[in-house]
mmCIF file of C-alpha atoms in Angstrom:
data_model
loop_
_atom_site.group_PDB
_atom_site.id
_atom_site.type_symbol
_atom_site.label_atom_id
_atom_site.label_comp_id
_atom_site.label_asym_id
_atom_site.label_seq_id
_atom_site.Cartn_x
_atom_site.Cartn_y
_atom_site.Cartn_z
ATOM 1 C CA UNK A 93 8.418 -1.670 -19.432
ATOM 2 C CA UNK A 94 6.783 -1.748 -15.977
ATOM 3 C CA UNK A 95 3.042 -2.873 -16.118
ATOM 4 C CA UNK A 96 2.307 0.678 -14.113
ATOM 5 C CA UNK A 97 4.173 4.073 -14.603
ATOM 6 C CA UNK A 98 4.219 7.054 -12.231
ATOM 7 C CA UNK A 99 6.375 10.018 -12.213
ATOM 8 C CA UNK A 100 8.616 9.939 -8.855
ATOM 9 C CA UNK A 101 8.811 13.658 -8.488
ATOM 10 C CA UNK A 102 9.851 15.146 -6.180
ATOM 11 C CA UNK A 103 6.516 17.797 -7.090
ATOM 12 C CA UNK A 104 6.569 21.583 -5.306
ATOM 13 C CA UNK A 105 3.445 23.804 -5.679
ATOM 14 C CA UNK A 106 2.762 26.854 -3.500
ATOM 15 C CA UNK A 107 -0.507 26.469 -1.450
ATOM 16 C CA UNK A 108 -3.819 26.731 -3.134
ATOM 17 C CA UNK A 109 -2.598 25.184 -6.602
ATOM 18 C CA UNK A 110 -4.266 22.588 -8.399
ATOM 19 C CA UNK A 111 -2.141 19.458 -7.845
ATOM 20 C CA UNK A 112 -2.352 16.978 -11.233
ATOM 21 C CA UNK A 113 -0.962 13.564 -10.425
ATOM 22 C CA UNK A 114 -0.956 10.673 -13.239
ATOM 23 C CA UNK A 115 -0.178 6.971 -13.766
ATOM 24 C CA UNK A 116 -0.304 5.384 -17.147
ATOM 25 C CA UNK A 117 -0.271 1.127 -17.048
ATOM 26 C CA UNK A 118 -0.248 -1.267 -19.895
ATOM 27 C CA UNK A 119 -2.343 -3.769 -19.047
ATOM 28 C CA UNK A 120 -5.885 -3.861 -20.547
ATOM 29 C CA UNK A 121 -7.132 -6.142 -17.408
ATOM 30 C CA UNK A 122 -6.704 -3.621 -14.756
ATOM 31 C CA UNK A 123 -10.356 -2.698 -13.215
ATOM 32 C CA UNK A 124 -9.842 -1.379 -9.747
ATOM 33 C CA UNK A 125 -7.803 1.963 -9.690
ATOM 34 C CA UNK A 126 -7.107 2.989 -6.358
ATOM 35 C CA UNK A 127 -4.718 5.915 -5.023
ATOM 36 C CA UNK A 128 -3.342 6.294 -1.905
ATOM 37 C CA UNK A 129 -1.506 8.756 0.335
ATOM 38 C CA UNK A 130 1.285 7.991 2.388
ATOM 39 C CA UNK A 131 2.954 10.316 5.209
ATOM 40 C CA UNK A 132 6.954 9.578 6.129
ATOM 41 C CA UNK A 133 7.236 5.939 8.266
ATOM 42 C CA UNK A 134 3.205 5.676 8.132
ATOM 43 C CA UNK A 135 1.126 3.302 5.864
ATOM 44 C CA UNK A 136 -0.599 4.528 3.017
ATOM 45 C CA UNK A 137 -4.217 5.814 3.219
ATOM 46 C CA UNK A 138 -6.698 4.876 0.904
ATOM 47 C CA UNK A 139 -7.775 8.488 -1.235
ATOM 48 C CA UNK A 140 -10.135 7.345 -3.301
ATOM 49 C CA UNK A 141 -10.782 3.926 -5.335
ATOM 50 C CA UNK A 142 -13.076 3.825 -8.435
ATOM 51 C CA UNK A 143 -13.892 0.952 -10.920
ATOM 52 C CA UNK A 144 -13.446 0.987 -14.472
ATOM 53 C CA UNK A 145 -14.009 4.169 -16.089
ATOM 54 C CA UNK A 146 -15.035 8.100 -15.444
ATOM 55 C CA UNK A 147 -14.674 10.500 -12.790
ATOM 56 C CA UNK A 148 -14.686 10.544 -8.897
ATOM 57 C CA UNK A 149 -15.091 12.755 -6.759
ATOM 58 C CA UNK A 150 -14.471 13.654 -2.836
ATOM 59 C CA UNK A 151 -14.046 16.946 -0.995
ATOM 60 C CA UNK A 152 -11.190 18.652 -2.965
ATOM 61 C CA UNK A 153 -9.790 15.560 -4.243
ATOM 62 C CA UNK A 154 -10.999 14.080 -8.311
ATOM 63 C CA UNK A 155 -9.908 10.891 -9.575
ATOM 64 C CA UNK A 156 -9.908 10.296 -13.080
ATOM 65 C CA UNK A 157 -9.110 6.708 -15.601
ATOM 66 C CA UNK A 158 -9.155 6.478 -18.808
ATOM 67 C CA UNK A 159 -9.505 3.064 -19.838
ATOM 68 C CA UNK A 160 -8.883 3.915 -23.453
ATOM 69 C CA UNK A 161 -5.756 5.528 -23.128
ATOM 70 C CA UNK A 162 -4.849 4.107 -19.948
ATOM 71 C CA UNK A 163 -4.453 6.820 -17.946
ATOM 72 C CA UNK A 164 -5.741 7.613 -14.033
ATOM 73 C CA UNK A 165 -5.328 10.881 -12.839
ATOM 74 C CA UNK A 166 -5.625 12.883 -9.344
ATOM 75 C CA UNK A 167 -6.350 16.114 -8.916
ATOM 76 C CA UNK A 168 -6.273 17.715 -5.837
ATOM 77 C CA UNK A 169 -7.754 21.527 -5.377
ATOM 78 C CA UNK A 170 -7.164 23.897 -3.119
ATOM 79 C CA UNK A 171 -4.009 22.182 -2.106
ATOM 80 C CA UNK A 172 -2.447 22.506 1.632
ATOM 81 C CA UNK A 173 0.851 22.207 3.132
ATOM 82 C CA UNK A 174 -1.098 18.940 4.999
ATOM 83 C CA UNK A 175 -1.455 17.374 1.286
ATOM 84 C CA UNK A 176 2.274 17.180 1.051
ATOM 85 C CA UNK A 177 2.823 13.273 0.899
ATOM 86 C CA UNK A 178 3.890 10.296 -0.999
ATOM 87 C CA UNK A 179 1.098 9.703 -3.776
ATOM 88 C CA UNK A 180 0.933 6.317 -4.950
ATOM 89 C CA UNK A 181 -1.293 4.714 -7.795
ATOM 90 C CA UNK A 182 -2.150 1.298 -7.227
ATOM 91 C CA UNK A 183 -4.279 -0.889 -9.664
ATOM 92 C CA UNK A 184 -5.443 -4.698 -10.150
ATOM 93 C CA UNK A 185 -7.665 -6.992 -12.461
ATOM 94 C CA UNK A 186 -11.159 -8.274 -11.508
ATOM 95 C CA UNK A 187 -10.788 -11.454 -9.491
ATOM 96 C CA UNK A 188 -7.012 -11.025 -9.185
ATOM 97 C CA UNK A 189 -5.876 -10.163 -5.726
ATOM 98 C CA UNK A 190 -2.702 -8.363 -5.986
ATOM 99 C CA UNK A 191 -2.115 -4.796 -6.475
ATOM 100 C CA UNK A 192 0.485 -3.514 -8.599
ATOM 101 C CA UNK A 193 1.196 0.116 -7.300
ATOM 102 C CA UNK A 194 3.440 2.775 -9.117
ATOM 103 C CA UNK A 195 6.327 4.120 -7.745
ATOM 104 C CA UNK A 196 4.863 6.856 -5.839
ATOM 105 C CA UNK A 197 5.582 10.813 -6.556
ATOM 106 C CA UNK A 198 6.305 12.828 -3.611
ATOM 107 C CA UNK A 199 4.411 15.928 -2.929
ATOM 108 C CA UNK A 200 5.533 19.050 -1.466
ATOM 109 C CA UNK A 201 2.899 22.107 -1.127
ATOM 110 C CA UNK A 202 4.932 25.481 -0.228
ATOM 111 C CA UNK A 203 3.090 27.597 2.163
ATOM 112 C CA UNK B 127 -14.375 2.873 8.713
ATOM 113 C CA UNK B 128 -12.344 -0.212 7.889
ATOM 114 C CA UNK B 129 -9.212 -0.155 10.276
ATOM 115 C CA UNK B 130 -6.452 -2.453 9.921
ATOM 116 C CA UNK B 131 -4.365 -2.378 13.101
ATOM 117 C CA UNK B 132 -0.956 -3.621 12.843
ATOM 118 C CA UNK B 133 1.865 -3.433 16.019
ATOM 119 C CA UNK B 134 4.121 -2.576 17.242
ATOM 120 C CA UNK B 135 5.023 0.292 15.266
ATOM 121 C CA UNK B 136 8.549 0.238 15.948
ATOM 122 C CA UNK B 137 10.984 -2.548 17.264
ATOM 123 C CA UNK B 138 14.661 -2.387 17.508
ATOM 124 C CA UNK B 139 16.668 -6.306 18.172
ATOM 125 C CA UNK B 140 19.557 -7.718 18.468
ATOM 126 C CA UNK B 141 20.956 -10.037 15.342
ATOM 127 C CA UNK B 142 19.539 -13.027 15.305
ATOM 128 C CA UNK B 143 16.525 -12.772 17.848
ATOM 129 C CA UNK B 144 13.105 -13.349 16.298
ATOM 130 C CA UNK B 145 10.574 -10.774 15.809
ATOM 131 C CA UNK B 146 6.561 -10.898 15.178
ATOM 132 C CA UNK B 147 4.586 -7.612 13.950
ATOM 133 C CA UNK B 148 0.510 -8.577 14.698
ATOM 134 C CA UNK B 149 -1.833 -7.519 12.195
ATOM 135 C CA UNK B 150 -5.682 -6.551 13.054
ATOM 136 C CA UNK B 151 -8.791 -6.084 11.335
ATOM 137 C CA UNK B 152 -10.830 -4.134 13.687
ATOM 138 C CA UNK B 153 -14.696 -3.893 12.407
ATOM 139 C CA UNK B 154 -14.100 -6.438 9.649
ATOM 140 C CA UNK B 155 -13.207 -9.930 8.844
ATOM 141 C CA UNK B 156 -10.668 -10.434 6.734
ATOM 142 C CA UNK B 157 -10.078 -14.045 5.435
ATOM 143 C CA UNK B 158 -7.139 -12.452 3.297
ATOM 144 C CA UNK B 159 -4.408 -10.238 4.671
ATOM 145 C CA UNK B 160 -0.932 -9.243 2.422
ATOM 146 C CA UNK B 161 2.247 -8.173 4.106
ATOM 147 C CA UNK B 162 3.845 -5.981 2.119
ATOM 148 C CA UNK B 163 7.752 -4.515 2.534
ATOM 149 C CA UNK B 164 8.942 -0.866 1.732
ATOM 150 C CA UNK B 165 12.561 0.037 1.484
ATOM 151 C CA UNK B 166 13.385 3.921 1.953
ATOM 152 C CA UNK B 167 11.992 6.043 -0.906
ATOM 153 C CA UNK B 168 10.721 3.106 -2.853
ATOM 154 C CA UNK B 169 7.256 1.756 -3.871
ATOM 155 C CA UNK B 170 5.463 -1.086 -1.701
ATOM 156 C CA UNK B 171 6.786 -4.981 -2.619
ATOM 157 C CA UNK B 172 4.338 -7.523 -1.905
ATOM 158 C CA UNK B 173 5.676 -10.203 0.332
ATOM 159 C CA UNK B 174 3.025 -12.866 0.687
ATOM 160 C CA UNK B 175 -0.667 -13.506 1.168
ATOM 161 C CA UNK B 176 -2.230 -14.581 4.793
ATOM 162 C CA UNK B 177 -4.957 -16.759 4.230
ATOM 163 C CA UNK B 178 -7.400 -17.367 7.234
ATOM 164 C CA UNK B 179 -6.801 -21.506 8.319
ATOM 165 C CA UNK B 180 -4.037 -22.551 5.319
ATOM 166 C CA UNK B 181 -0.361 -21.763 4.474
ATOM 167 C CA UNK B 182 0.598 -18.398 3.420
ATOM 168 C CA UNK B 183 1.533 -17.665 -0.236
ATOM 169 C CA UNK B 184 4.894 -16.196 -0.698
ATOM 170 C CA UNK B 185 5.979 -14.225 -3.542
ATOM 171 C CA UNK B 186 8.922 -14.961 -5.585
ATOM 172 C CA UNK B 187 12.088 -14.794 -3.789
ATOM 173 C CA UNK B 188 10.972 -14.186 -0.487
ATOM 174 C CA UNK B 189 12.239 -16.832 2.350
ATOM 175 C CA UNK B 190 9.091 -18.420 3.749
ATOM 176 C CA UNK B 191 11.356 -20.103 6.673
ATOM 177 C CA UNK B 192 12.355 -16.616 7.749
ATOM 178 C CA UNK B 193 9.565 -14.533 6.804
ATOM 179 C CA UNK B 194 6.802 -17.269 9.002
ATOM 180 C CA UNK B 195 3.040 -16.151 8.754
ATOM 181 C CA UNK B 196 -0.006 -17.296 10.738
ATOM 182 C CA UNK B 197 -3.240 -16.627 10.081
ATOM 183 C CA UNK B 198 -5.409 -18.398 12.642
ATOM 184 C CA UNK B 199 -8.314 -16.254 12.906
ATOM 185 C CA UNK B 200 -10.418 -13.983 10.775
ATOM 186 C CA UNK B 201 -9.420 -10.865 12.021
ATOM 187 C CA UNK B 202 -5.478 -11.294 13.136
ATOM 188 C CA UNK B 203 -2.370 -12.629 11.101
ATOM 189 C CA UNK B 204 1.111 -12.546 12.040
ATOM 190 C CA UNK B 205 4.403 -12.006 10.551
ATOM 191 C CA UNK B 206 7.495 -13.643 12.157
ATOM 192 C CA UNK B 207 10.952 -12.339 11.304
ATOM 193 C CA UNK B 208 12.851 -15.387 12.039
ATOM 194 C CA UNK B 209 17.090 -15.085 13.198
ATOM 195 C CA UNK B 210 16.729 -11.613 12.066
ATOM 196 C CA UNK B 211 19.455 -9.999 10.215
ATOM 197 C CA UNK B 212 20.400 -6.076 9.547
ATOM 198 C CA UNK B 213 19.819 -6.796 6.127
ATOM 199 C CA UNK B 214 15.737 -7.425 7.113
ATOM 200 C CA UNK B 215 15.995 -3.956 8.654
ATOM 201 C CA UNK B 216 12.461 -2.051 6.845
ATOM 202 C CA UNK B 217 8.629 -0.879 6.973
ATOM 203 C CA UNK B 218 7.190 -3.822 6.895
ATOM 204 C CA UNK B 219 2.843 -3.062 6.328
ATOM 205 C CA UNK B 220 -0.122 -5.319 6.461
ATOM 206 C CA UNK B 221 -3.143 -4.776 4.212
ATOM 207 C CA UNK B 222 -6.555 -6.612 3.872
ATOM 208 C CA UNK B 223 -9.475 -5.628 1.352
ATOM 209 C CA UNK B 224 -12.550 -3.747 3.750
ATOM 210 C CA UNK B 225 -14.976 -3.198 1.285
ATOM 211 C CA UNK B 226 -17.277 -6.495 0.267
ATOM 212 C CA UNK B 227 -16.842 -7.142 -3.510
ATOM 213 C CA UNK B 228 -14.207 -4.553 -4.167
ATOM 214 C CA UNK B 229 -10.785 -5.760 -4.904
ATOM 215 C CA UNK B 230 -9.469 -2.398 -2.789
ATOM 216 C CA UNK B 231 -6.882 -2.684 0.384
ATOM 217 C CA UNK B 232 -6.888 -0.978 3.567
ATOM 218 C CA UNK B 233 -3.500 -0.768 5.010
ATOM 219 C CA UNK B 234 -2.357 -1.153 8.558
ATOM 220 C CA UNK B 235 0.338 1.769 9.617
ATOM 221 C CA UNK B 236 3.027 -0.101 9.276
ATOM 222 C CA UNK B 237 6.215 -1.464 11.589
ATOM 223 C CA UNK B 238 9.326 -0.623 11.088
ATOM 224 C CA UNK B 239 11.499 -2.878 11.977
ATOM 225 C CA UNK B 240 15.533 -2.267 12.893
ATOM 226 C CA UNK B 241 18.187 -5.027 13.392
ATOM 227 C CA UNK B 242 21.337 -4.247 15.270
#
């Protein structure tokens, strides 16, 4: 079982959905949950990072964790063609420096 | 915001020629930077850790003769693809954590690298 799990995809929702993205991960250590967007051949961009548990939020973009059931979610309202990415969940222990990211689910948003 | 710079952003070379991608914090200092790999519809694979003045720690597996880093200040570490192969054809991205006390990374765009 991989320490992180995240649904590849590939994801299509016509413009204006609500866009639910989720990672589960089994270990109990992880603090920092961070997700990122990446565009094709670019590095990923930092979304949104929170620590421990409850809700963030940004603009039109909510993350969630779930410590309990180890769970993070992002939600992304309103969606845009523009949103259409690579989503990837990355996550790592207090005082440990190395991420471990999830596979990444690839987002299409039909205009 | 924190901006990691990393180029070039593409480089094309001949088999066996040696290549170096820089990597640039440009309103921080980053005593840490990780150079990370991505093959073609896959997740990111962590490659080694640049620290600032001391050797590099290299993941499991990965060649630290052909893969040389250099860290020699706080804001720039380099990655040397040594008697590069096609086979070390990929994005290769750098990374370093911007935000004091937060174990979060900012990463640089990436370079991807091609060997003919």
């Amino acid at each position: 079982q991989k320490e992180v799990e995240q649904d590849p995809g590939p994801l299509s929702v016509p413009e204006g959905a609500i866009v639910s993205l989720n990672c589960t991960y089994s270990n109990s250590a992880f603090q920092y949950f961070m997700w990122y967007r990446q565009y094709s051949r670019k590095g990923p961009e930092l979304l949104m990072y929170t620590y421990s548990s409850g809700n963030k939020e940004d603009g039109r973009f909510t993350a969630q964790v779930d410590k309990s059931s180890k769970y993070i979610s992002l939600f992304i309202r309103d969606s845009q063609p523009s949103d259409s990415a690579t989503y990837l969940c990355a996550m790592t222990a207090r005082g440990n420096e190395k991420l471990t990211f999830g596979t990444g689910t690839r987002l299409t948003i039909i205009p | 915001g924190a901006v990691v710079s990393q180029h070039p952003s593409r480089v094309i070379c001949k088999s066996g020629t040696s290549v170096k991608i820089e990597c640039r914090s440009l309103d921080f200092q980053a005593t840490t930077m990780f150079w990370y790999r991505q093959f073609p519809k896959q997740s990111l694979m962590l490659m080694a850790t640049s620290n600032e003045g001391s050797k590099a720690t290299y993941e499991q597996g990965v060649e630290k003769d052909k893969f040389l880093i250099n860290h020699a200040s706080l804001t720039l570490s380099t990655l040397t693809v040594t008697s590069a192969h096609p086979e070390d054809s990929s994005f290769y991205i750098c990374s370093a954590r911007a935000f004091p006390g937060a174990n979060v990374l900012t990463f640089g765009a990436g370079s991807r690298l091609t060997v003919l």
